[in-house]
């Protein structure tokens, strides 16, 4: 089923077939599956219009669309099939799941119902720690490891596993996101001191994001894909949490082979923006932890390289009220000053989906070379290796696509 449910597309007979349309260009087959969030049973396959979806590095991508009301969709009971808070949506493009998440809100729309969704990790924004868990056994009464007890594994990879496993074993708390693969991977070698007090109800997603953002942290996300069919069994949907250390994706243009350009005989960049924003820039960060008054935990970290290169002292303050350990606060402050030192580079590129590199050949976390030919905006031209931080896709009702890449410094 293509976006819009009746727009121009090419499909001989099979799900996921890509073909060149007689009118020119390549159109892609989109299928939108709405499933029960807890059981993953398919509720309906519905067309969507005004589709826009994104994937974020160490964040939560979103999707917005309109479910049309017409003679084809009304018999499928679209209101029940898209119910907020209990429905999962899978976006299949040419046989590959390119986006998946949860329907969280709905609203009236012209000729249908508008839905707003967020990727599966958004579920853990609505899950909390209700029993104190910690790496320090002096803070807990049951020293068995989570989920049977209260003790957290200190390696940051297994800390994430502990938190997600804790969430999944709660009654009615398992929505089918596999976390066992995290426990099977080798540790990162980076131990953290962490305590989450049940009486404070810390949010599980926020706890993981804070760990990831610390100095020498990690990347995290949720992968969703079809299994390979075997023994005449149809493919199944799989969703699993991932921790990548030290980073997700290919870490240089040489490794990825990705080159985007707006010049030459076969350009891949349609348009670009290269803003240089210094408002978030800082050469010193003061991170504030737990405590009050003069007893408040504090860490001050500077970018020695930038100061030595001639930048002035520009200060920023970040707050981590739940951090009780100096070493953890130091790690957060070092990560903050590193991020602030790169905050002035925020380019974005609208790229052609079917030009080389084609959509699907890259993912968030990959590093690519972006080459801008001389033009009125950039007379000398420009090129840089940049990391892909976000991929946003807009699907027209006719099935054509627009891809926007938001990037940051490597």
mmCIF file of C-alpha atoms in Angstrom:
data_model
loop_
_atom_site.group_PDB
_atom_site.id
_atom_site.type_symbol
_atom_site.label_atom_id
_atom_site.label_comp_id
_atom_site.label_asym_id
_atom_site.label_seq_id
_atom_site.Cartn_x
_atom_site.Cartn_y
_atom_site.Cartn_z
ATOM 1 C CA UNK A 1 0.000 0.000 0.000
ATOM 2 C CA UNK A 2 1.478 3.325 -0.984
ATOM 3 C CA UNK A 3 1.222 6.548 0.957
ATOM 4 C CA UNK A 4 -2.100 8.149 0.173
ATOM 5 C CA UNK A 5 -3.737 4.835 -0.698
ATOM 6 C CA UNK A 6 -4.378 5.467 -4.364
ATOM 7 C CA UNK A 7 -1.512 7.661 -5.501
ATOM 8 C CA UNK A 8 0.766 6.847 -8.426
ATOM 9 C CA UNK A 9 3.112 3.966 -7.719
ATOM 10 C CA UNK A 10 4.469 0.828 -9.332
ATOM 11 C CA UNK A 11 3.922 -2.641 -7.904
ATOM 12 C CA UNK A 12 3.671 -5.676 -10.178
ATOM 13 C CA UNK A 13 2.170 -7.912 -7.516
ATOM 14 C CA UNK A 14 4.578 -8.462 -4.635
ATOM 15 C CA UNK A 15 5.007 -6.533 -1.430
ATOM 16 C CA UNK A 16 8.185 -4.470 -1.536
ATOM 17 C CA UNK A 17 8.807 -4.507 -5.291
ATOM 18 C CA UNK A 18 10.588 -1.427 -6.667
ATOM 19 C CA UNK A 19 9.966 -0.569 -10.308
ATOM 20 C CA UNK A 20 10.529 2.362 -12.616
ATOM 21 C CA UNK A 21 7.254 4.099 -13.380
ATOM 22 C CA UNK A 22 6.400 4.828 -16.992
ATOM 23 C CA UNK A 23 6.144 8.522 -16.141
ATOM 24 C CA UNK A 24 9.771 8.444 -15.044
ATOM 25 C CA UNK A 25 11.513 8.168 -11.713
ATOM 26 C CA UNK A 26 11.380 5.448 -9.080
ATOM 27 C CA UNK A 27 8.368 5.229 -6.797
ATOM 28 C CA UNK A 28 8.468 3.234 -3.599
ATOM 29 C CA UNK A 29 5.857 1.015 -2.011
ATOM 30 C CA UNK A 30 4.963 1.955 1.546
ATOM 31 C CA UNK A 31 2.955 -0.329 3.819
ATOM 32 C CA UNK A 32 1.642 0.899 7.179
ATOM 33 C CA UNK A 33 0.878 -1.847 9.717
ATOM 34 C CA UNK A 34 -1.000 -1.010 12.895
ATOM 35 C CA UNK A 35 -0.529 -3.614 15.634
ATOM 36 C CA UNK A 36 -1.509 -4.193 19.240
ATOM 37 C CA UNK A 37 1.287 -2.757 21.369
ATOM 38 C CA UNK A 38 1.462 -5.629 23.856
ATOM 39 C CA UNK A 39 0.785 -8.642 21.619
ATOM 40 C CA UNK A 40 2.025 -7.252 18.266
ATOM 41 C CA UNK A 41 -1.046 -8.756 16.565
ATOM 42 C CA UNK A 42 -1.878 -6.925 13.341
ATOM 43 C CA UNK A 43 -4.995 -4.787 13.721
ATOM 44 C CA UNK A 44 -5.117 -3.274 10.242
ATOM 45 C CA UNK A 45 -3.077 -2.271 7.219
ATOM 46 C CA UNK A 46 -4.121 1.287 6.459
ATOM 47 C CA UNK A 47 -3.094 3.923 3.954
ATOM 48 C CA UNK A 48 -1.703 7.197 5.306
ATOM 49 C CA UNK A 49 -1.326 10.652 3.819
ATOM 50 C CA UNK A 50 0.827 13.658 4.770
ATOM 51 C CA UNK A 51 3.434 11.258 6.151
ATOM 52 C CA UNK A 52 6.571 12.609 7.791
ATOM 53 C CA UNK A 53 8.884 10.501 9.934
ATOM 54 C CA UNK A 54 12.335 10.869 11.451
ATOM 55 C CA UNK A 55 15.034 8.816 13.133
ATOM 56 C CA UNK A 56 17.327 10.438 15.704
ATOM 57 C CA UNK A 57 20.748 9.479 17.024
ATOM 58 C CA UNK A 58 20.432 8.967 20.799
ATOM 59 C CA UNK A 59 16.975 10.423 20.673
ATOM 60 C CA UNK A 60 13.408 9.585 19.782
ATOM 61 C CA UNK A 61 12.234 10.030 16.222
ATOM 62 C CA UNK A 62 8.639 10.939 15.470
ATOM 63 C CA UNK A 63 5.985 10.328 12.826
ATOM 64 C CA UNK A 64 2.961 12.390 11.888
ATOM 65 C CA UNK A 65 0.324 11.426 9.339
ATOM 66 C CA UNK A 66 -3.384 11.412 8.585
ATOM 67 C CA UNK A 67 -5.479 8.254 8.393
ATOM 68 C CA UNK A 68 -8.014 8.968 5.630
ATOM 69 C CA UNK A 69 -11.668 8.112 6.062
ATOM 70 C CA UNK A 70 -13.050 6.640 2.837
ATOM 71 C CA UNK A 71 -14.953 3.633 1.540
ATOM 72 C CA UNK A 72 -11.793 1.497 1.669
ATOM 73 C CA UNK A 73 -10.686 2.362 5.205
ATOM 74 C CA UNK A 74 -13.958 2.704 7.117
ATOM 75 C CA UNK A 75 -14.677 -1.075 6.958
ATOM 76 C CA UNK A 76 -11.257 -1.645 8.606
ATOM 77 C CA UNK A 77 -12.349 0.334 11.706
ATOM 78 C CA UNK A 78 -9.435 2.790 11.644
ATOM 79 C CA UNK A 79 -10.406 4.387 14.964
ATOM 80 C CA UNK A 80 -9.942 1.107 16.815
ATOM 81 C CA UNK A 81 -6.833 0.172 14.840
ATOM 82 C CA UNK A 82 -5.042 3.435 15.678
ATOM 83 C CA UNK A 83 -6.015 3.825 19.313
ATOM 84 C CA UNK A 84 -3.477 5.939 21.208
ATOM 85 C CA UNK A 85 -1.335 4.463 24.008
ATOM 86 C CA UNK A 86 -1.896 0.872 22.920
ATOM 87 C CA UNK A 87 -1.080 0.739 19.212
ATOM 88 C CA UNK A 88 2.233 0.187 17.446
ATOM 89 C CA UNK A 89 2.882 1.408 13.910
ATOM 90 C CA UNK A 90 5.380 -0.203 11.527
ATOM 91 C CA UNK A 91 6.406 1.621 8.346
ATOM 92 C CA UNK A 92 7.597 -0.758 5.638
ATOM 93 C CA UNK A 93 9.322 0.675 2.564
ATOM 94 C CA UNK A 94 9.953 -1.809 -0.224
ATOM 95 C CA UNK A 95 10.043 -4.721 2.238
ATOM 96 C CA UNK A 96 12.266 -3.021 4.823
ATOM 97 C CA UNK A 97 10.973 -1.602 8.101
ATOM 98 C CA UNK A 98 12.264 1.975 8.086
ATOM 99 C CA UNK A 99 10.362 3.305 11.106
ATOM 100 C CA UNK A 100 8.418 1.870 14.025
ATOM 101 C CA UNK A 101 6.889 3.286 17.147
ATOM 102 C CA UNK A 102 3.827 4.011 19.231
ATOM 103 C CA UNK A 103 0.704 6.042 18.505
ATOM 104 C CA UNK A 104 0.518 8.542 21.358
ATOM 105 C CA UNK A 105 -1.959 11.218 20.244
ATOM 106 C CA UNK A 106 -4.795 11.654 17.730
ATOM 107 C CA UNK A 107 -6.817 14.605 16.546
ATOM 108 C CA UNK A 108 -9.493 15.466 14.026
ATOM 109 C CA UNK A 109 -8.328 16.223 10.494
ATOM 110 C CA UNK A 110 -9.938 17.081 7.196
ATOM 111 C CA UNK A 111 -11.243 13.807 5.775
ATOM 112 C CA UNK A 112 -9.623 11.640 8.416
ATOM 113 C CA UNK A 113 -7.793 11.497 11.723
ATOM 114 C CA UNK A 114 -4.319 12.901 12.416
ATOM 115 C CA UNK A 115 -1.930 10.723 14.410
ATOM 116 C CA UNK A 116 1.323 11.569 16.130
ATOM 117 C CA UNK A 117 3.725 8.787 17.005
ATOM 118 C CA UNK A 118 7.159 8.345 18.551
ATOM 119 C CA UNK A 119 9.732 5.579 18.257
ATOM 120 C CA UNK A 120 9.549 2.651 20.659
ATOM 121 C CA UNK A 121 12.061 4.060 23.145
ATOM 122 C CA UNK A 122 9.428 6.694 23.952
ATOM 123 C CA UNK A 123 7.736 3.953 25.975
ATOM 124 C CA UNK A 124 10.510 4.230 28.550
ATOM 125 C CA UNK A 125 9.796 7.940 28.928
ATOM 126 C CA UNK A 126 6.638 6.715 30.601
ATOM 127 C CA UNK A 127 8.277 4.088 32.793
ATOM 128 C CA UNK A 128 9.932 4.772 36.137
ATOM 129 C CA UNK A 129 12.068 3.040 38.758
ATOM 130 C CA UNK A 130 9.774 2.310 41.701
ATOM 131 C CA UNK A 131 12.209 0.324 43.875
ATOM 132 C CA UNK A 132 15.646 1.700 44.719
ATOM 133 C CA UNK A 133 18.371 0.105 42.595
ATOM 134 C CA UNK A 134 22.081 0.901 42.808
ATOM 135 C CA UNK A 135 25.590 -0.272 42.063
ATOM 136 C CA UNK A 136 26.508 0.468 45.702
ATOM 137 C CA UNK A 137 25.303 -2.410 47.885
ATOM 138 C CA UNK A 138 25.266 -0.201 50.991
ATOM 139 C CA UNK A 139 22.260 1.638 49.556
ATOM 140 C CA UNK A 140 20.055 -1.435 49.063
ATOM 141 C CA UNK A 141 18.666 -4.286 51.135
ATOM 142 C CA UNK A 142 18.508 -7.005 48.459
ATOM 143 C CA UNK A 143 21.966 -7.403 46.919
ATOM 144 C CA UNK A 144 20.900 -9.824 44.172
ATOM 145 C CA UNK A 145 21.276 -8.350 40.717
ATOM 146 C CA UNK A 146 18.329 -6.730 38.939
ATOM 147 C CA UNK A 147 15.695 -7.847 38.109
ATOM 148 C CA UNK A 148 15.572 -10.358 40.974
ATOM 149 C CA UNK A 149 17.173 -7.943 43.424
ATOM 150 C CA UNK A 150 18.217 -4.308 43.616
ATOM 151 C CA UNK A 151 21.845 -4.439 42.562
ATOM 152 C CA UNK A 152 22.918 -2.882 39.251
ATOM 153 C CA UNK A 153 25.788 -4.125 37.128
ATOM 154 C CA UNK A 154 28.474 -1.403 37.034
ATOM 155 C CA UNK A 155 29.529 -1.664 33.378
ATOM 156 C CA UNK A 156 27.528 0.966 31.504
ATOM 157 C CA UNK A 157 26.285 -1.520 28.899
ATOM 158 C CA UNK A 158 24.888 -3.818 31.564
ATOM 159 C CA UNK A 159 23.539 -0.851 33.502
ATOM 160 C CA UNK A 160 21.305 -0.143 30.512
ATOM 161 C CA UNK A 161 20.327 -3.811 30.393
ATOM 162 C CA UNK A 162 19.485 -3.687 34.111
ATOM 163 C CA UNK A 163 17.194 -0.687 33.718
ATOM 164 C CA UNK A 164 15.387 -2.027 30.647
ATOM 165 C CA UNK A 165 15.098 -5.503 32.136
ATOM 166 C CA UNK A 166 13.673 -3.989 35.313
ATOM 167 C CA UNK A 167 11.022 -2.239 33.213
ATOM 168 C CA UNK A 168 10.170 -5.313 31.146
ATOM 169 C CA UNK A 169 9.596 -7.706 34.061
ATOM 170 C CA UNK A 170 7.035 -5.469 35.754
ATOM 171 C CA UNK A 171 3.461 -6.771 35.355
ATOM 172 C CA UNK A 172 2.101 -5.643 31.966
ATOM 173 C CA UNK A 173 5.387 -3.821 31.313
ATOM 174 C CA UNK A 174 6.702 -5.913 28.420
ATOM 175 C CA UNK A 175 5.836 -4.601 24.950
ATOM 176 C CA UNK A 176 8.112 -7.043 23.162
ATOM 177 C CA UNK A 177 11.323 -5.005 22.996
ATOM 178 C CA UNK A 178 14.106 -7.560 23.352
ATOM 179 C CA UNK A 179 16.970 -6.603 25.675
ATOM 180 C CA UNK A 180 18.742 -9.958 26.070
ATOM 181 C CA UNK A 181 21.112 -9.155 23.204
ATOM 182 C CA UNK A 182 22.575 -6.297 25.292
ATOM 183 C CA UNK A 183 23.548 -8.728 28.048
ATOM 184 C CA UNK A 184 25.181 -11.078 25.532
ATOM 185 C CA UNK A 185 27.551 -8.435 24.146
ATOM 186 C CA UNK A 186 30.956 -7.701 25.640
ATOM 187 C CA UNK A 187 31.143 -5.040 28.326
ATOM 188 C CA UNK A 188 32.463 -1.601 27.480
ATOM 189 C CA UNK A 189 35.070 -1.599 30.238
ATOM 190 C CA UNK A 190 33.585 1.644 31.585
ATOM 191 C CA UNK A 191 32.076 1.243 35.039
ATOM 192 C CA UNK A 192 29.639 3.762 36.450
ATOM 193 C CA UNK A 193 28.494 4.464 39.988
ATOM 194 C CA UNK A 194 24.731 4.859 39.874
ATOM 195 C CA UNK A 195 21.784 4.911 42.244
ATOM 196 C CA UNK A 196 18.131 5.398 41.369
ATOM 197 C CA UNK A 197 15.855 5.938 44.333
ATOM 198 C CA UNK A 198 12.380 4.506 44.038
ATOM 199 C CA UNK A 199 10.818 7.263 46.124
ATOM 200 C CA UNK A 200 11.961 9.795 43.478
ATOM 201 C CA UNK A 201 10.465 7.751 40.588
ATOM 202 C CA UNK A 202 13.320 8.443 38.134
ATOM 203 C CA UNK A 203 12.327 8.069 34.467
ATOM 204 C CA UNK A 204 14.086 5.100 32.873
ATOM 205 C CA UNK A 205 14.693 6.745 29.498
ATOM 206 C CA UNK A 206 16.182 9.826 31.169
ATOM 207 C CA UNK A 207 18.515 7.643 33.237
ATOM 208 C CA UNK A 208 19.796 5.875 30.111
ATOM 209 C CA UNK A 209 20.183 9.120 28.169
ATOM 210 C CA UNK A 210 22.229 10.628 31.009
ATOM 211 C CA UNK A 211 24.547 7.616 31.078
ATOM 212 C CA UNK A 212 24.993 7.799 27.312
ATOM 213 C CA UNK A 213 25.794 11.509 27.401
ATOM 214 C CA UNK A 214 28.602 11.140 29.931
ATOM 215 C CA UNK A 215 32.244 11.288 28.893
ATOM 216 C CA UNK A 216 33.216 7.982 27.260
ATOM 217 C CA UNK A 217 29.539 7.103 27.025
ATOM 218 C CA UNK A 218 27.730 5.171 24.299
ATOM 219 C CA UNK A 219 25.045 5.374 21.630
ATOM 220 C CA UNK A 220 21.693 3.681 22.097
ATOM 221 C CA UNK A 221 18.531 2.989 20.161
ATOM 222 C CA UNK A 222 15.935 0.428 19.150
ATOM 223 C CA UNK A 223 16.347 -1.609 15.960
ATOM 224 C CA UNK A 224 13.266 -2.964 14.190
ATOM 225 C CA UNK A 225 13.420 -5.375 11.266
ATOM 226 C CA UNK A 226 11.896 -8.396 9.553
ATOM 227 C CA UNK A 227 13.410 -11.834 10.140
ATOM 228 C CA UNK A 228 14.516 -13.797 7.096
ATOM 229 C CA UNK A 229 11.842 -16.310 6.003
ATOM 230 C CA UNK A 230 12.887 -19.927 6.533
ATOM 231 C CA UNK A 231 11.268 -23.371 6.318
ATOM 232 C CA UNK A 232 8.209 -21.877 4.635
ATOM 233 C CA UNK A 233 7.613 -19.687 7.691
ATOM 234 C CA UNK A 234 6.736 -16.056 6.997
ATOM 235 C CA UNK A 235 9.053 -13.304 8.270
ATOM 236 C CA UNK A 236 8.365 -11.889 11.702
ATOM 237 C CA UNK A 237 8.864 -8.423 13.151
ATOM 238 C CA UNK A 238 11.688 -8.012 15.646
ATOM 239 C CA UNK A 239 12.340 -5.011 17.865
ATOM 240 C CA UNK A 240 15.388 -4.934 20.089
ATOM 241 C CA UNK A 241 17.195 -2.363 22.182
ATOM 242 C CA UNK A 242 20.837 -1.730 21.294
ATOM 243 C CA UNK A 243 23.884 -0.214 22.945
ATOM 244 C CA UNK A 244 26.757 0.745 20.642
ATOM 245 C CA UNK A 245 30.184 1.420 22.118
ATOM 246 C CA UNK A 246 32.049 3.574 21.529
ATOM 247 C CA UNK A 247 29.722 4.874 18.802
ATOM 248 C CA UNK A 248 27.035 3.800 16.370
ATOM 249 C CA UNK A 249 27.653 3.709 12.647
ATOM 250 C CA UNK A 250 30.727 4.040 10.457
ATOM 251 C CA UNK A 251 33.125 6.560 11.870
ATOM 252 C CA UNK A 252 34.755 8.094 8.792
ATOM 253 C CA UNK A 253 33.877 8.788 5.183
ATOM 254 C CA UNK A 254 36.659 6.417 4.186
ATOM 255 C CA UNK A 255 34.962 3.640 6.158
ATOM 256 C CA UNK A 256 31.424 4.402 5.014
ATOM 257 C CA UNK A 257 32.217 5.368 1.408
ATOM 258 C CA UNK A 258 29.405 7.943 1.651
ATOM 259 C CA UNK A 259 29.830 11.105 -0.421
ATOM 260 C CA UNK A 260 27.004 13.618 -0.926
ATOM 261 C CA UNK A 261 27.531 16.409 -3.448
ATOM 262 C CA UNK A 262 25.505 19.134 -5.150
ATOM 263 C CA UNK A 263 27.818 19.289 -8.152
ATOM 264 C CA UNK A 264 29.016 16.996 -10.918
ATOM 265 C CA UNK A 265 26.983 15.020 -13.442
ATOM 266 C CA UNK A 266 24.979 13.115 -10.798
ATOM 267 C CA UNK A 267 24.407 15.376 -7.784
ATOM 268 C CA UNK A 268 22.778 13.947 -4.668
ATOM 269 C CA UNK A 269 22.171 17.186 -2.735
ATOM 270 C CA UNK A 270 19.144 19.255 -3.746
ATOM 271 C CA UNK A 271 19.533 21.991 -1.173
ATOM 272 C CA UNK A 272 21.529 22.713 1.951
ATOM 273 C CA UNK A 273 21.860 24.954 4.978
ATOM 274 C CA UNK A 274 25.069 25.457 6.931
ATOM 275 C CA UNK A 275 24.232 27.706 9.904
ATOM 276 C CA UNK A 276 26.974 28.544 12.359
ATOM 277 C CA UNK A 277 25.321 29.076 15.725
ATOM 278 C CA UNK A 278 27.480 30.255 18.597
ATOM 279 C CA UNK A 279 24.715 30.668 21.176
ATOM 280 C CA UNK A 280 25.266 27.187 22.635
ATOM 281 C CA UNK A 281 29.061 27.380 22.365
ATOM 282 C CA UNK A 282 31.123 27.275 25.580
ATOM 283 C CA UNK A 283 34.757 26.846 26.566
ATOM 284 C CA UNK A 284 33.941 26.070 30.210
ATOM 285 C CA UNK A 285 31.068 24.100 31.741
ATOM 286 C CA UNK A 286 30.073 23.993 35.389
ATOM 287 C CA UNK A 287 28.032 20.874 36.088
ATOM 288 C CA UNK A 288 25.938 20.939 39.258
ATOM 289 C CA UNK A 289 25.003 17.712 41.006
ATOM 290 C CA UNK A 290 23.074 16.784 44.135
ATOM 291 C CA UNK A 291 23.143 18.769 47.362
ATOM 292 C CA UNK A 292 22.312 22.246 48.569
ATOM 293 C CA UNK A 293 24.200 25.441 49.185
ATOM 294 C CA UNK A 294 27.951 25.171 49.543
ATOM 295 C CA UNK A 295 27.594 21.404 49.842
ATOM 296 C CA UNK A 296 26.278 21.089 46.272
ATOM 297 C CA UNK A 297 28.369 18.741 44.148
ATOM 298 C CA UNK A 298 30.164 20.716 41.420
ATOM 299 C CA UNK A 299 32.466 19.937 38.506
ATOM 300 C CA UNK A 300 34.162 22.565 36.334
ATOM 301 C CA UNK A 301 35.687 21.461 33.030
ATOM 302 C CA UNK A 302 37.365 23.556 30.324
ATOM 303 C CA UNK A 303 38.201 23.104 26.650
ATOM 304 C CA UNK A 304 41.951 23.653 26.942
ATOM 305 C CA UNK A 305 42.517 23.389 23.179
ATOM 306 C CA UNK A 306 40.036 26.145 22.328
ATOM 307 C CA UNK A 307 41.296 28.454 25.061
ATOM 308 C CA UNK A 308 44.867 27.950 23.881
ATOM 309 C CA UNK A 309 43.761 28.697 20.302
ATOM 310 C CA UNK A 310 42.502 32.129 21.314
ATOM 311 C CA UNK A 311 38.837 31.689 22.281
ATOM 312 C CA UNK A 312 37.719 33.613 25.381
ATOM 313 C CA UNK A 313 36.234 32.129 28.498
ATOM 314 C CA UNK A 314 32.565 31.451 27.656
ATOM 315 C CA UNK A 315 30.710 29.694 30.451
ATOM 316 C CA UNK A 316 27.701 27.397 30.585
ATOM 317 C CA UNK A 317 25.975 25.651 33.474
ATOM 318 C CA UNK A 318 24.325 22.215 33.374
ATOM 319 C CA UNK A 319 22.367 20.540 36.161
ATOM 320 C CA UNK A 320 22.292 16.875 37.219
ATOM 321 C CA UNK A 321 20.325 16.979 40.446
ATOM 322 C CA UNK A 322 20.252 13.179 40.797
ATOM 323 C CA UNK A 323 24.041 12.691 40.467
ATOM 324 C CA UNK A 324 25.613 11.952 43.849
ATOM 325 C CA UNK A 325 29.108 10.857 42.790
ATOM 326 C CA UNK A 326 31.930 13.229 41.854
ATOM 327 C CA UNK A 327 33.368 10.868 39.239
ATOM 328 C CA UNK A 328 30.050 10.622 37.415
ATOM 329 C CA UNK A 329 29.524 14.384 37.537
ATOM 330 C CA UNK A 330 33.053 14.925 36.188
ATOM 331 C CA UNK A 331 32.250 12.595 33.272
ATOM 332 C CA UNK A 332 29.049 14.510 32.528
ATOM 333 C CA UNK A 333 30.863 17.849 32.642
ATOM 334 C CA UNK A 334 33.600 16.640 30.279
ATOM 335 C CA UNK A 335 30.949 15.425 27.834
ATOM 336 C CA UNK A 336 29.103 18.727 28.108
ATOM 337 C CA UNK A 337 32.142 20.870 27.354
ATOM 338 C CA UNK A 338 33.021 18.639 24.414
ATOM 339 C CA UNK A 339 29.508 18.964 22.993
ATOM 340 C CA UNK A 340 29.431 22.721 23.551
ATOM 341 C CA UNK A 341 32.742 23.096 21.739
ATOM 342 C CA UNK A 342 31.080 21.690 18.595
ATOM 343 C CA UNK A 343 27.697 23.388 18.977
ATOM 344 C CA UNK A 344 28.342 25.949 16.241
ATOM 345 C CA UNK A 345 28.244 23.416 13.374
ATOM 346 C CA UNK A 346 24.664 22.404 12.499
ATOM 347 C CA UNK A 347 24.371 21.797 8.734
ATOM 348 C CA UNK A 348 21.396 20.131 7.049
ATOM 349 C CA UNK A 349 20.988 18.725 3.555
ATOM 350 C CA UNK A 350 18.005 17.801 1.420
ATOM 351 C CA UNK A 351 19.177 14.795 -0.573
ATOM 352 C CA UNK A 352 17.760 12.794 -3.483
ATOM 353 C CA UNK A 353 16.489 9.413 -2.210
ATOM 354 C CA UNK A 354 17.483 7.428 -5.306
ATOM 355 C CA UNK A 355 20.784 9.154 -6.103
ATOM 356 C CA UNK A 356 24.032 7.629 -4.879
ATOM 357 C CA UNK A 357 24.190 7.211 -1.889
ATOM 358 C CA UNK A 358 20.637 5.872 -2.007
ATOM 359 C CA UNK A 359 18.272 6.067 0.930
ATOM 360 C CA UNK A 360 18.900 2.949 2.998
ATOM 361 C CA UNK A 361 22.649 2.946 2.376
ATOM 362 C CA UNK A 362 23.203 5.195 5.390
ATOM 363 C CA UNK A 363 21.895 5.454 8.942
ATOM 364 C CA UNK A 364 22.124 7.798 11.891
ATOM 365 C CA UNK A 365 25.619 7.650 13.353
ATOM 366 C CA UNK A 366 27.362 7.252 9.988
ATOM 367 C CA UNK A 367 30.030 9.750 8.959
ATOM 368 C CA UNK A 368 29.869 10.996 5.360
ATOM 369 C CA UNK A 369 31.703 13.516 3.201
ATOM 370 C CA UNK A 370 29.532 16.447 2.124
ATOM 371 C CA UNK A 371 30.793 18.483 -0.844
ATOM 372 C CA UNK A 372 29.267 21.846 -1.797
ATOM 373 C CA UNK A 373 30.268 23.254 -5.181
ATOM 374 C CA UNK A 374 30.910 27.021 -5.409
ATOM 375 C CA UNK A 375 27.644 28.976 -5.648
ATOM 376 C CA UNK A 376 26.172 32.316 -4.633
ATOM 377 C CA UNK A 377 25.871 31.285 -0.982
ATOM 378 C CA UNK A 378 29.266 29.590 -0.754
ATOM 379 C CA UNK A 379 31.510 31.220 -3.369
ATOM 380 C CA UNK A 380 34.581 29.177 -2.464
ATOM 381 C CA UNK A 381 32.680 25.907 -2.093
ATOM 382 C CA UNK A 382 32.923 23.818 1.032
ATOM 383 C CA UNK A 383 33.399 20.246 2.116
ATOM 384 C CA UNK A 384 33.538 18.468 5.432
ATOM 385 C CA UNK A 385 33.186 15.082 7.048
ATOM 386 C CA UNK A 386 30.037 15.201 9.163
ATOM 387 C CA UNK A 387 28.121 12.754 11.319
ATOM 388 C CA UNK A 388 24.473 12.069 10.442
ATOM 389 C CA UNK A 389 22.427 12.880 13.548
ATOM 390 C CA UNK A 390 18.900 12.780 12.120
ATOM 391 C CA UNK A 391 17.147 11.463 9.012
ATOM 392 C CA UNK A 392 13.747 12.972 8.238
ATOM 393 C CA UNK A 393 11.564 11.593 5.459
ATOM 394 C CA UNK A 394 8.519 13.275 3.972
ATOM 395 C CA UNK A 395 6.321 11.082 1.760
ATOM 396 C CA UNK A 396 3.951 12.825 -0.632
ATOM 397 C CA UNK A 397 0.502 11.446 -1.305
ATOM 398 C CA UNK A 398 1.763 10.345 -4.731
ATOM 399 C CA UNK A 399 4.521 8.264 -3.137
ATOM 400 C CA UNK A 400 7.539 10.483 -3.867
ATOM 401 C CA UNK A 401 9.948 11.276 -1.058
ATOM 402 C CA UNK A 402 12.053 14.082 0.376
ATOM 403 C CA UNK A 403 14.978 13.228 2.642
ATOM 404 C CA UNK A 404 16.573 15.739 5.009
ATOM 405 C CA UNK A 405 19.791 14.933 6.846
ATOM 406 C CA UNK A 406 20.745 16.915 9.930
ATOM 407 C CA UNK A 407 24.418 16.620 10.761
ATOM 408 C CA UNK A 408 27.010 17.556 13.336
ATOM 409 C CA UNK A 409 30.740 17.613 13.779
ATOM 410 C CA UNK A 410 32.566 14.283 13.887
#
